[in-house]
Coordinates of C-alpha atoms in Angstrom, one line a residue:
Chain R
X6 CA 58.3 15.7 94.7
X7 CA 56.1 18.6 93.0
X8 CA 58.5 21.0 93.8
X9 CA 61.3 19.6 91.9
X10 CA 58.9 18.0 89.1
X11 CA 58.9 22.2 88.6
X12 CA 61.9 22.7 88.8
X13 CA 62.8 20.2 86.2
X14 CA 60.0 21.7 84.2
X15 CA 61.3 25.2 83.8
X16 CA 64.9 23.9 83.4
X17 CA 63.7 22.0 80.3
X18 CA 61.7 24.7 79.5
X19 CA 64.5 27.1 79.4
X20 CA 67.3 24.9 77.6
X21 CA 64.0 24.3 74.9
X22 CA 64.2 28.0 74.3
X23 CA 67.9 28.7 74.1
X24 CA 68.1 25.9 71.8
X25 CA 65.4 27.4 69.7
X26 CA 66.3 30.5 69.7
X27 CA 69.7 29.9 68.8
X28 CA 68.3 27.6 65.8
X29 CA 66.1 30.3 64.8
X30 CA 68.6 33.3 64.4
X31 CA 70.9 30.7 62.4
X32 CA 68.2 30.0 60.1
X33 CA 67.6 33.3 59.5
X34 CA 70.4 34.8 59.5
X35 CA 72.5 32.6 57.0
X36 CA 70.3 29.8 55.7
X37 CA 67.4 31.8 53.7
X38 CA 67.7 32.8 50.0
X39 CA 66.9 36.1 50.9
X40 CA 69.4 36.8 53.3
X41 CA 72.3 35.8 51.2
X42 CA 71.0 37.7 47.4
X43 CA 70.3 40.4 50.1
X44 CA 74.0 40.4 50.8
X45 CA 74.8 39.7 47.5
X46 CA 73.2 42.5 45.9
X47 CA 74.4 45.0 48.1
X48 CA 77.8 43.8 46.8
X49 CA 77.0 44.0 43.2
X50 CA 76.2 47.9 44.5
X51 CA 79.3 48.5 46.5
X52 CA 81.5 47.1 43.1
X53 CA 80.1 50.2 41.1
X54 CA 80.7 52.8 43.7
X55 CA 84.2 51.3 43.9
X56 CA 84.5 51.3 40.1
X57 CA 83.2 54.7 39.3
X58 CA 84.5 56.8 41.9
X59 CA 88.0 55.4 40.9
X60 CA 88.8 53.8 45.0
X61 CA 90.4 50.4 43.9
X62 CA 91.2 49.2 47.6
X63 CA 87.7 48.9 48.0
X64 CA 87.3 47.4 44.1
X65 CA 89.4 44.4 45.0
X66 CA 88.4 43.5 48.5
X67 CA 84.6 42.8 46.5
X68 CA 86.6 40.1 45.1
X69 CA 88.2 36.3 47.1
X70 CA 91.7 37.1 47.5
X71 CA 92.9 34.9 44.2
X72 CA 89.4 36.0 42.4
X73 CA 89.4 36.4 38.9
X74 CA 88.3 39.3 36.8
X75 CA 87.9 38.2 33.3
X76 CA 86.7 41.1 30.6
X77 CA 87.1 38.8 27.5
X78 CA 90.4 41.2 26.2
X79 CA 91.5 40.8 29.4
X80 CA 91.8 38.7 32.4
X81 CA 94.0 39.0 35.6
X82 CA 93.8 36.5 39.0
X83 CA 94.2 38.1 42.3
X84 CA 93.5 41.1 44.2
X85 CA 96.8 42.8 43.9
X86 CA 96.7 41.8 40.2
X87 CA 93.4 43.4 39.3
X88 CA 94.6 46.0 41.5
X89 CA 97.7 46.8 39.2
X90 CA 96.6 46.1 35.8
X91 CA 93.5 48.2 36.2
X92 CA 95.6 50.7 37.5
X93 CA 97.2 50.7 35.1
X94 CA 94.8 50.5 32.4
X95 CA 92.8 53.5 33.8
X96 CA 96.0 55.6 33.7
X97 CA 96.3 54.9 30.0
X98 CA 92.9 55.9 28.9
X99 CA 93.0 59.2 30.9
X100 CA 96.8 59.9 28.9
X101 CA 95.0 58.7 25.8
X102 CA 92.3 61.4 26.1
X103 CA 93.3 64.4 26.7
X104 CA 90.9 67.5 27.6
X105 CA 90.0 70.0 25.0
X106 CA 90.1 73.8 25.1
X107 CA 86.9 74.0 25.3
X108 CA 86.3 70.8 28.2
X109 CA 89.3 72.2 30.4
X110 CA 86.8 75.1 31.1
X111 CA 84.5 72.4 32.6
X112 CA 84.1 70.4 35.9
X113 CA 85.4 66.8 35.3
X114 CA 83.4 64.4 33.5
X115 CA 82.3 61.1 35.3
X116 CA 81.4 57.5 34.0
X117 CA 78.6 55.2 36.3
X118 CA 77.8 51.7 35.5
X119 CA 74.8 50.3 36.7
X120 CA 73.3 46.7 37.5
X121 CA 69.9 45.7 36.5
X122 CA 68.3 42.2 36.4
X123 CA 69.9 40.2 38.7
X124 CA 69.4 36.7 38.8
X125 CA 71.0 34.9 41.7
X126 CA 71.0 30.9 42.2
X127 CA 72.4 30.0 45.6
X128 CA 74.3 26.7 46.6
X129 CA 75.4 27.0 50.3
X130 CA 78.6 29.1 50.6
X131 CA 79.0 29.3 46.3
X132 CA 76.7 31.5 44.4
X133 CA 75.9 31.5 40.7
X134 CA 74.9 35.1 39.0
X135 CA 73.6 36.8 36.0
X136 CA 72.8 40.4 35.2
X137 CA 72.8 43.3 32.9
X138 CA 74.7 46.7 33.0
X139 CA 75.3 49.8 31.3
X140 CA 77.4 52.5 31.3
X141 CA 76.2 56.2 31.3
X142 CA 79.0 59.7 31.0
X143 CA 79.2 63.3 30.3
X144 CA 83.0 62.8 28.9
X145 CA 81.7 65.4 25.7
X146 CA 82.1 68.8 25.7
X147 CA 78.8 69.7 26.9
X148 CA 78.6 67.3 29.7
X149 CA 75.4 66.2 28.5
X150 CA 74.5 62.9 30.1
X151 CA 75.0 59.8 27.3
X152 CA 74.4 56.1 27.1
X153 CA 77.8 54.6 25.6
X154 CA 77.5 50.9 26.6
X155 CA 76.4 47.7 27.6
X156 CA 76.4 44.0 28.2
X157 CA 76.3 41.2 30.9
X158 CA 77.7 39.7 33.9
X159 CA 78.1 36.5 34.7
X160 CA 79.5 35.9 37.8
X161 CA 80.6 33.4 40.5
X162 CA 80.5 33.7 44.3
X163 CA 81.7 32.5 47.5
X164 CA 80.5 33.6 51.1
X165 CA 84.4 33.7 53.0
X166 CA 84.1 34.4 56.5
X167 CA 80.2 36.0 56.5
X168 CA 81.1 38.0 53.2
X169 CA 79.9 37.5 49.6
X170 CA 82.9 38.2 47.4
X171 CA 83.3 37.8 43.6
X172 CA 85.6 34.5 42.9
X173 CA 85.5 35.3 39.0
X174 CA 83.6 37.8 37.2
X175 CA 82.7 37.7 33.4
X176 CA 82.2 40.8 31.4
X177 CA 80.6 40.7 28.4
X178 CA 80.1 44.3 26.3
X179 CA 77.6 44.1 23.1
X180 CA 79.9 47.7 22.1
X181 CA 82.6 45.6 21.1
X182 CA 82.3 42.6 18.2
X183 CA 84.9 40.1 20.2
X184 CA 83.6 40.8 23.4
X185 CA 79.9 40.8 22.9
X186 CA 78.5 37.1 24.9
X187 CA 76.3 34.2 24.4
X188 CA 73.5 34.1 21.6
X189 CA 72.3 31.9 23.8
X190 CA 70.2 32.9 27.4
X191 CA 73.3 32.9 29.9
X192 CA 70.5 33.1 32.5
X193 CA 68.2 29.6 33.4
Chain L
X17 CA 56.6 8.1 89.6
X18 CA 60.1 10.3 88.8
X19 CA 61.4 8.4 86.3
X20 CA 57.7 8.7 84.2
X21 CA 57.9 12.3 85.0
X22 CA 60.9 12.8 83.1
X23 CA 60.5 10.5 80.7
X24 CA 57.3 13.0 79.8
X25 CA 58.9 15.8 80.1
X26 CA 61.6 14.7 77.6
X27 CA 58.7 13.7 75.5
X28 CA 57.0 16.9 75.5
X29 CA 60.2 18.8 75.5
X30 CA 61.3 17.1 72.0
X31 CA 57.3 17.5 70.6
X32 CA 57.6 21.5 71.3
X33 CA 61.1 21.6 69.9
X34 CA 60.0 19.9 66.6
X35 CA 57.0 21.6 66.4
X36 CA 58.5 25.0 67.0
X37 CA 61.3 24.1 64.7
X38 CA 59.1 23.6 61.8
X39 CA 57.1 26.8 62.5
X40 CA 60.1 28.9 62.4
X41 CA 61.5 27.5 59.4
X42 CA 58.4 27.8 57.5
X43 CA 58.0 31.3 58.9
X44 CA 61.6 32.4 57.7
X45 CA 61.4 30.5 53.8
X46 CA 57.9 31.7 53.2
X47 CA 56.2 34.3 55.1
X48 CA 58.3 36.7 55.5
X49 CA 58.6 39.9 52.8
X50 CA 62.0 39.2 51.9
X51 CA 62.1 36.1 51.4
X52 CA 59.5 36.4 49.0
X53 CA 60.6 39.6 47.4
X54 CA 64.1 38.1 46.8
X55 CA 62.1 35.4 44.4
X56 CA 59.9 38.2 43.0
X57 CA 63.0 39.8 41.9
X58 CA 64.8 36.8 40.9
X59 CA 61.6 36.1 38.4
X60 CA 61.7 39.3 37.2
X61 CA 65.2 39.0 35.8
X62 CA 65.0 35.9 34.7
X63 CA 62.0 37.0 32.5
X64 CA 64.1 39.9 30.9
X65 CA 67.0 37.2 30.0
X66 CA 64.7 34.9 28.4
X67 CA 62.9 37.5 26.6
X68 CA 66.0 39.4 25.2
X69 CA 68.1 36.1 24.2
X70 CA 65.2 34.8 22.3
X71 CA 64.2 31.9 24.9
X72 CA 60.9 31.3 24.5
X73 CA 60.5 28.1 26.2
X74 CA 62.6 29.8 29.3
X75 CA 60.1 32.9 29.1
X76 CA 56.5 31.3 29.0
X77 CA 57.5 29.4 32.3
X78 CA 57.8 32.7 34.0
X79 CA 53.7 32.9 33.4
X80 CA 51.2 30.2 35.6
X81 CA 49.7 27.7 32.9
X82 CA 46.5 30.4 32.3
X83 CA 48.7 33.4 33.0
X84 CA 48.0 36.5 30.6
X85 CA 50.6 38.8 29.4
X86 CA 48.7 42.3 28.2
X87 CA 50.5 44.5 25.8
X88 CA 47.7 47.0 25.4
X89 CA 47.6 46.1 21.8
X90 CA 48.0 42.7 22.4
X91 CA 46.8 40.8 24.9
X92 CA 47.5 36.5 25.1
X93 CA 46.2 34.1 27.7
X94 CA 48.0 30.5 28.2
X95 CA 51.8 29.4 27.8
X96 CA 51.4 27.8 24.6
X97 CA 49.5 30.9 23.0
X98 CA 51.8 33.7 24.5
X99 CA 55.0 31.5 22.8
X100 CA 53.0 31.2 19.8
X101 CA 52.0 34.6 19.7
X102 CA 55.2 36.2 20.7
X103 CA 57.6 34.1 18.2
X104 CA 55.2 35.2 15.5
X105 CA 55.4 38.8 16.3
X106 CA 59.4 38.5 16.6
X107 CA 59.5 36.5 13.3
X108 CA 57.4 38.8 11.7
X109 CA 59.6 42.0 13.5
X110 CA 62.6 40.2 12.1
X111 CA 61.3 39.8 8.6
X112 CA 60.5 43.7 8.4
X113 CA 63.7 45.4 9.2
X114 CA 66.2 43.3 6.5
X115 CA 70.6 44.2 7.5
X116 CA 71.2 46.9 5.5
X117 CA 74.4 46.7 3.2
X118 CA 76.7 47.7 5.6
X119 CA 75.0 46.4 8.7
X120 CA 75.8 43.2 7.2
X121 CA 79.5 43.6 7.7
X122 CA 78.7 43.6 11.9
X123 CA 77.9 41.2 14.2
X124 CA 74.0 41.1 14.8
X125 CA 72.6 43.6 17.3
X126 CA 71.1 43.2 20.3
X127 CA 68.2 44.9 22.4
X128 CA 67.6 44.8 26.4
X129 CA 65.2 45.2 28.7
X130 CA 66.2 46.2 32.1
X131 CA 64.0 46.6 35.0
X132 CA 64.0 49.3 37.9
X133 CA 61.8 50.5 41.0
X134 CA 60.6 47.2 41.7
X135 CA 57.4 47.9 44.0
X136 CA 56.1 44.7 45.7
X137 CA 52.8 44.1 48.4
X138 CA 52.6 40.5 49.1
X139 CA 49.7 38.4 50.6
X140 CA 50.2 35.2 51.6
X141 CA 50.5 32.9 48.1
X142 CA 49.6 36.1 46.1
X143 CA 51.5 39.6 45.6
X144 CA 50.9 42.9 43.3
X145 CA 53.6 44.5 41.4
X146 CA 54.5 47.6 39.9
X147 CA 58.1 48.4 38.3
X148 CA 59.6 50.5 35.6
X149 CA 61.0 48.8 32.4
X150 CA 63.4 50.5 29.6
X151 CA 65.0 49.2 26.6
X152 CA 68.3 49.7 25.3
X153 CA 69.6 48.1 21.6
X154 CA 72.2 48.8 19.1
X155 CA 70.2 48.1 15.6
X156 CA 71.9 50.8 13.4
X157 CA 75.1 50.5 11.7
X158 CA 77.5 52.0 14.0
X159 CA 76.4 49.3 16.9
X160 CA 75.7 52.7 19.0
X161 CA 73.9 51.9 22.4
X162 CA 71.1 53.8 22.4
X163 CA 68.0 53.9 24.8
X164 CA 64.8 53.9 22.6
X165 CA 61.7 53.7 24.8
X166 CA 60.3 52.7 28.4
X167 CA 57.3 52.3 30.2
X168 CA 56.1 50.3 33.5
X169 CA 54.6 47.4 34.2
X170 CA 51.5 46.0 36.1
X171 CA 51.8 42.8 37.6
X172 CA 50.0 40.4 39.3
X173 CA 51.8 36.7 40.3
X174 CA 50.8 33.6 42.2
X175 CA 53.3 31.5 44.1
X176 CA 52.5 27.8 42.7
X177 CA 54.3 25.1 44.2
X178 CA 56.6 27.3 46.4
X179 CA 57.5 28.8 42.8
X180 CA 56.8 32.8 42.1
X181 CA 55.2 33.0 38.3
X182 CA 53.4 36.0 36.4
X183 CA 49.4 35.2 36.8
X184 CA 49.1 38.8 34.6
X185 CA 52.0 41.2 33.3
X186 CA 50.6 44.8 31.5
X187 CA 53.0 46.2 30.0
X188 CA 52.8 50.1 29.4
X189 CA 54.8 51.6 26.6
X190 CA 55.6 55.2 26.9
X191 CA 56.4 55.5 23.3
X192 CA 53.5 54.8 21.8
X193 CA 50.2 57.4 22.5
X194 CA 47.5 54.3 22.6
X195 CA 50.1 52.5 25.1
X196 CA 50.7 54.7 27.7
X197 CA 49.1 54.1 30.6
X198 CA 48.1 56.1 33.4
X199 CA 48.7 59.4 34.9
X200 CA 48.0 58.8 37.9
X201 CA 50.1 56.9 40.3
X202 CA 49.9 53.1 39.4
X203 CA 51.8 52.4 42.7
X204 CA 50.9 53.4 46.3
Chain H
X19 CA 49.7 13.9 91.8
X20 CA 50.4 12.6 88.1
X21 CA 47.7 14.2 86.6
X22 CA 48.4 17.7 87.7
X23 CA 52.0 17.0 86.8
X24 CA 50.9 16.2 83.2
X25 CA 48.7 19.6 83.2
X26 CA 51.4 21.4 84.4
X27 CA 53.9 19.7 81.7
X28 CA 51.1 20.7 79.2
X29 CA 50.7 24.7 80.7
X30 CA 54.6 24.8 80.6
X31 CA 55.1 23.6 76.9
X32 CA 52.3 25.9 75.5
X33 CA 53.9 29.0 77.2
X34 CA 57.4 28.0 75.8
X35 CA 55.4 27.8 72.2
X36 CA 54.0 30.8 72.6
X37 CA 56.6 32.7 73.4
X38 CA 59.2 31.2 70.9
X39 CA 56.7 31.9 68.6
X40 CA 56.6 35.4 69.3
X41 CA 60.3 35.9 69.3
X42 CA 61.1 33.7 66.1
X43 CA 58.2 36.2 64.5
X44 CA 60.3 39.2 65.6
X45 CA 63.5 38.3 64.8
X46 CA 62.9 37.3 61.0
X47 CA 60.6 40.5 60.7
X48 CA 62.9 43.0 62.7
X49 CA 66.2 42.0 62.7
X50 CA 67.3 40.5 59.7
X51 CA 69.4 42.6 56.9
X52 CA 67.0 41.0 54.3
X53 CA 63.8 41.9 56.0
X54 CA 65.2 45.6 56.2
X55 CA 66.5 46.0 52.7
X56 CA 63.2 44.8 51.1
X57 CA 61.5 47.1 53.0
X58 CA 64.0 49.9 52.3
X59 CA 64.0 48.6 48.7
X60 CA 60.4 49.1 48.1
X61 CA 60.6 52.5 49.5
X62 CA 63.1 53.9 47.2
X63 CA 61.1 52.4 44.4
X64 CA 57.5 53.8 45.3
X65 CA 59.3 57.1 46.6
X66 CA 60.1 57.0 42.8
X67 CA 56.9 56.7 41.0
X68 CA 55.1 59.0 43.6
X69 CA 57.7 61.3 42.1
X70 CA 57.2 60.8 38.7
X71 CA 53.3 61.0 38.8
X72 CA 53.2 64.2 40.6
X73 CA 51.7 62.4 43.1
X74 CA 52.8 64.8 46.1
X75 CA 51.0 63.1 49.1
X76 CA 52.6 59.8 48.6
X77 CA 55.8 61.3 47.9
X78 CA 56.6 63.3 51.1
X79 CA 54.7 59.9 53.0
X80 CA 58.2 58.6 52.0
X81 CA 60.2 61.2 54.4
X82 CA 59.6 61.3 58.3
X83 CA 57.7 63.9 59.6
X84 CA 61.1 66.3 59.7
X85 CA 62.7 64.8 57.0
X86 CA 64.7 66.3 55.0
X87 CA 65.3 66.7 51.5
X88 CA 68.8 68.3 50.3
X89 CA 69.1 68.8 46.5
X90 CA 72.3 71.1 47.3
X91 CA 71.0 74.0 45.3
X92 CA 67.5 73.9 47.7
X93 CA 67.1 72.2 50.9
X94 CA 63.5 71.8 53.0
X95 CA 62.7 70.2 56.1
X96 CA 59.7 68.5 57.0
X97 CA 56.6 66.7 55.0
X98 CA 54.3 69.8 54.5
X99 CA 57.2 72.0 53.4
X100 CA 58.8 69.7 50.8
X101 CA 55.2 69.4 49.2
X102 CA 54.9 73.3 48.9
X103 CA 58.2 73.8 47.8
X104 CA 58.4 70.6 45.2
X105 CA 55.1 71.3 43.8
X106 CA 55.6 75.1 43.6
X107 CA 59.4 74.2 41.6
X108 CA 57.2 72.0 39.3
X109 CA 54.5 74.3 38.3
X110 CA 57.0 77.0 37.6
X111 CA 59.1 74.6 35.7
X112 CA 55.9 73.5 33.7
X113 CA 55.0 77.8 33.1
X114 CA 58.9 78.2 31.7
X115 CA 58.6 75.4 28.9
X116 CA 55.0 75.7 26.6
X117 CA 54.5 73.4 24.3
X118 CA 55.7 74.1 20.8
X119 CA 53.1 73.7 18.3
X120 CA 54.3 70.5 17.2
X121 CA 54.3 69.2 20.5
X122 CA 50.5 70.0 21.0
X123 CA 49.5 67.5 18.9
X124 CA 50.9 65.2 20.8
X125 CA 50.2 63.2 23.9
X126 CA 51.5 64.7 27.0
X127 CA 55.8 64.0 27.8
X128 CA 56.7 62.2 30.4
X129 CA 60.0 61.7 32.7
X130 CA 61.2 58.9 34.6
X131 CA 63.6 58.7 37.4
X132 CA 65.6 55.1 37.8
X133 CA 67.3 53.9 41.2
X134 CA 69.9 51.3 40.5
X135 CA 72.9 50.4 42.5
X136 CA 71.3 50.3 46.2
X137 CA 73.9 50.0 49.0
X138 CA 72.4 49.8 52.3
X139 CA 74.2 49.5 55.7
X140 CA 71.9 48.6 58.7
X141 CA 72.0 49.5 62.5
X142 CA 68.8 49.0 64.1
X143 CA 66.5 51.1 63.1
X144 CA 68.4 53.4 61.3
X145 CA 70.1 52.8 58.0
X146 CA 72.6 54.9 55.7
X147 CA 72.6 54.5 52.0
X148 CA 74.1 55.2 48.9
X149 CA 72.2 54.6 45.3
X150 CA 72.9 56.0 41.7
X151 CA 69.6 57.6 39.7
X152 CA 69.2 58.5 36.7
X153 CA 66.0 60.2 34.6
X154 CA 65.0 59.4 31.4
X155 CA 62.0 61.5 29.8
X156 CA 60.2 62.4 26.1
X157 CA 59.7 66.4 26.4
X158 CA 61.0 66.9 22.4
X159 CA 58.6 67.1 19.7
X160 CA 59.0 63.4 18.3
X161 CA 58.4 61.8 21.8
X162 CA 61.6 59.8 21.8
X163 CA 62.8 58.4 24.5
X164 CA 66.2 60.4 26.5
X165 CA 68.4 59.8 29.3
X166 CA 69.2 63.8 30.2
X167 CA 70.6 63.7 34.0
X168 CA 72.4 60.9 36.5
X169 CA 74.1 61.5 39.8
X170 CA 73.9 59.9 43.1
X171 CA 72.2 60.1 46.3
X172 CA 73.4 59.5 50.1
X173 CA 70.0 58.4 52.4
X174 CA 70.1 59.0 55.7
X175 CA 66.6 56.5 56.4
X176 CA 64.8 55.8 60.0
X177 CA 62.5 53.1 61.1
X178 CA 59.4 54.7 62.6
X179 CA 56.4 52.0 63.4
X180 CA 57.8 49.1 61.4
X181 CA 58.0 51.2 57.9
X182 CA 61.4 52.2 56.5
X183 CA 60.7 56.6 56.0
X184 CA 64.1 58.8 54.8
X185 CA 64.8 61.2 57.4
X186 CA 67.1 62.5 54.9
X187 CA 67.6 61.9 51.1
X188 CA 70.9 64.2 49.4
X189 CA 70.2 64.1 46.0
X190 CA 74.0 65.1 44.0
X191 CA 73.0 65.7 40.3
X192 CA 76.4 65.5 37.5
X193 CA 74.9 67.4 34.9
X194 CA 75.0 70.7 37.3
X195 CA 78.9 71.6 37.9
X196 CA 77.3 72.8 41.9
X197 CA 75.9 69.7 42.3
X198 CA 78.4 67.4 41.4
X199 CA 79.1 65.4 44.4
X200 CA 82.0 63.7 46.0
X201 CA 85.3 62.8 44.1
X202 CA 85.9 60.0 46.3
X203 CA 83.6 57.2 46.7
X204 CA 80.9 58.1 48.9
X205 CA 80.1 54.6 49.6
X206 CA 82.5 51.7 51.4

């Protein structure tokens, strides 16, 4: 009798501790606040990179596969869409502007956006979002390093599969009159 | 006998899940440094929204009931007399700089904080902060982004209610000789 | 017979607490991508103002013992030679620029560096990532506030004794045609 009361003791014992241990890491792992803006941020980060450096495969898998990318003048659904049409647009501006004597004797110049303030409100798998950016370049002839831009983000979010992806992001731009947001806080 | 023994161990078995259950989830939501980093954060971009759109009610809730906000040359204790104070100061700000003739022809500017190199040390329900702030606006007739001053800030915040809030904010302004705070290192 | 059983039911369940406890502490503390990016966060952001304060002690606390620290045109290994070499490039760079009369009056210039964009891919306890900077400062006579210099880095970052230390920080600078960077995007 005592030796299987034991046994039955450290049975229970162990199936307690799976159980909890599974619990736990499923807590942690996809349940906390932190965990997901965690995730979330380090998206907002990745979108830039993809942005900047000109790598649109990577630009459109940040968004759901029919996400929508809506920058007030403009707004496409879909990766392949955003994929084509800012293709496209990119290609225009670079015709548009050609180099100077003078800049063709320089290394290219480069344009980074950057995210500040990011307010995140999570909802189980959907994600509300606000935050700031700005633009910075060296598109001049002396390279010199020049603040030409800003506005706001606001942004929706799903978690698909484990991943936070954009499913439609707002831009608004304060540099142009039709384009330039709310008067009122966007942000809660 | 056996069927009491089981019954007991069943008992016990669903006391130590429970109890272990409720200690891990209180563990992940609110002692761990993520989690509340990733509500730090969250309050400290919500408290550049409010400020920048002009939400006064929005921004005061970012502050404890007592909490102080310390410009160096200003320095308000209290909700009720920081939105008093502040809305004055903007009023009067607003007042002083009247659209000039061709400024009127634009949509009205705009100015924004952002927030950077967010230091945070957390203990238990209080945490110390440190972080740089800069400003960006476009008040001149072109609607030209341009960066026009920065400094850091000194916080102190208390977590009320499970809620993050600003028990102190200095704010250091690194235009301004009587406003610029320390050279030193204000982190660690 | 029932009475030991109970003591033994009561041994058993205060083991199982105890060591659930234990592991539920680790696993939100060690092995969660949050818990890691906060840490990692805080880093970049006090490796920043240790930086900007001259505060050389804290700064090269920030590397492991053989970090190193690659700003392509100069590269040191290790804590005690990155402070010899970093403070000697700053007090020749000081010597190079005396103030102009007009500056004199004035209260000593400062510069800021910004991190913004953080990606941050985890394995254990090592971590890779990829963050934009950019430096803001006041040296001209009227004080005014400048963006002059952004580029990128790519962290190489190693955790030694539970805290987050860059065993390698590349610092790519795109106002210097050497120290450009990558045309494709160093991230993913």
């Amino acid at each position: 009798m005592r030796k299987l009361s034991i046994t039955v003791f450290i049975f229970i014992a162990i199936i307690s501790v799976t159980f909890i241990m599974t619990y736990s890491s499923a807590d942690t792992g996809s349940t906390s606040y932190a965990e997901d803006r965690a995730l979330i941020e380090d998206l907002q980060a990745r979108y830039m990179f993809a942005l900047d450096f000109g790598d649109l495969d990577t630009y459109v898998k940040t968004f759901t596969e029919d996400g929508i990318l809506d920058i007030i003048g403009f707004k496409w659904q879909g990766r392949e869409n955003i994929k084509r049409e800012l293709g496209a647009m990119s290609a225009n501006m670079a015709k548009e502007k050609p180099a100077t004597g003078d800049e063709k004797k320089l290394y290219p110049s480069t344009g980074r956006h950057n995210i500040t303030n990011i307010v995140i409100k999570i909802n189980g798998n959907k994600a509300v979002g606000r935050a700031y950016w700005f633009h910075m370049g060296n598109d001049n002839p002396e390279r010199k390093a020049t603040l030409d831009s800003y506005g706001y983000y606001e942004d929706d979010m799903e978690k698909v599969n484990g991943e936070w992806l954009f499913s439609k992001r707002i831009i608004y731009n304060e540099q142009m009159a039709e384009w330039i947001g709310s008067k009122k806080n966007p942000s809660w």
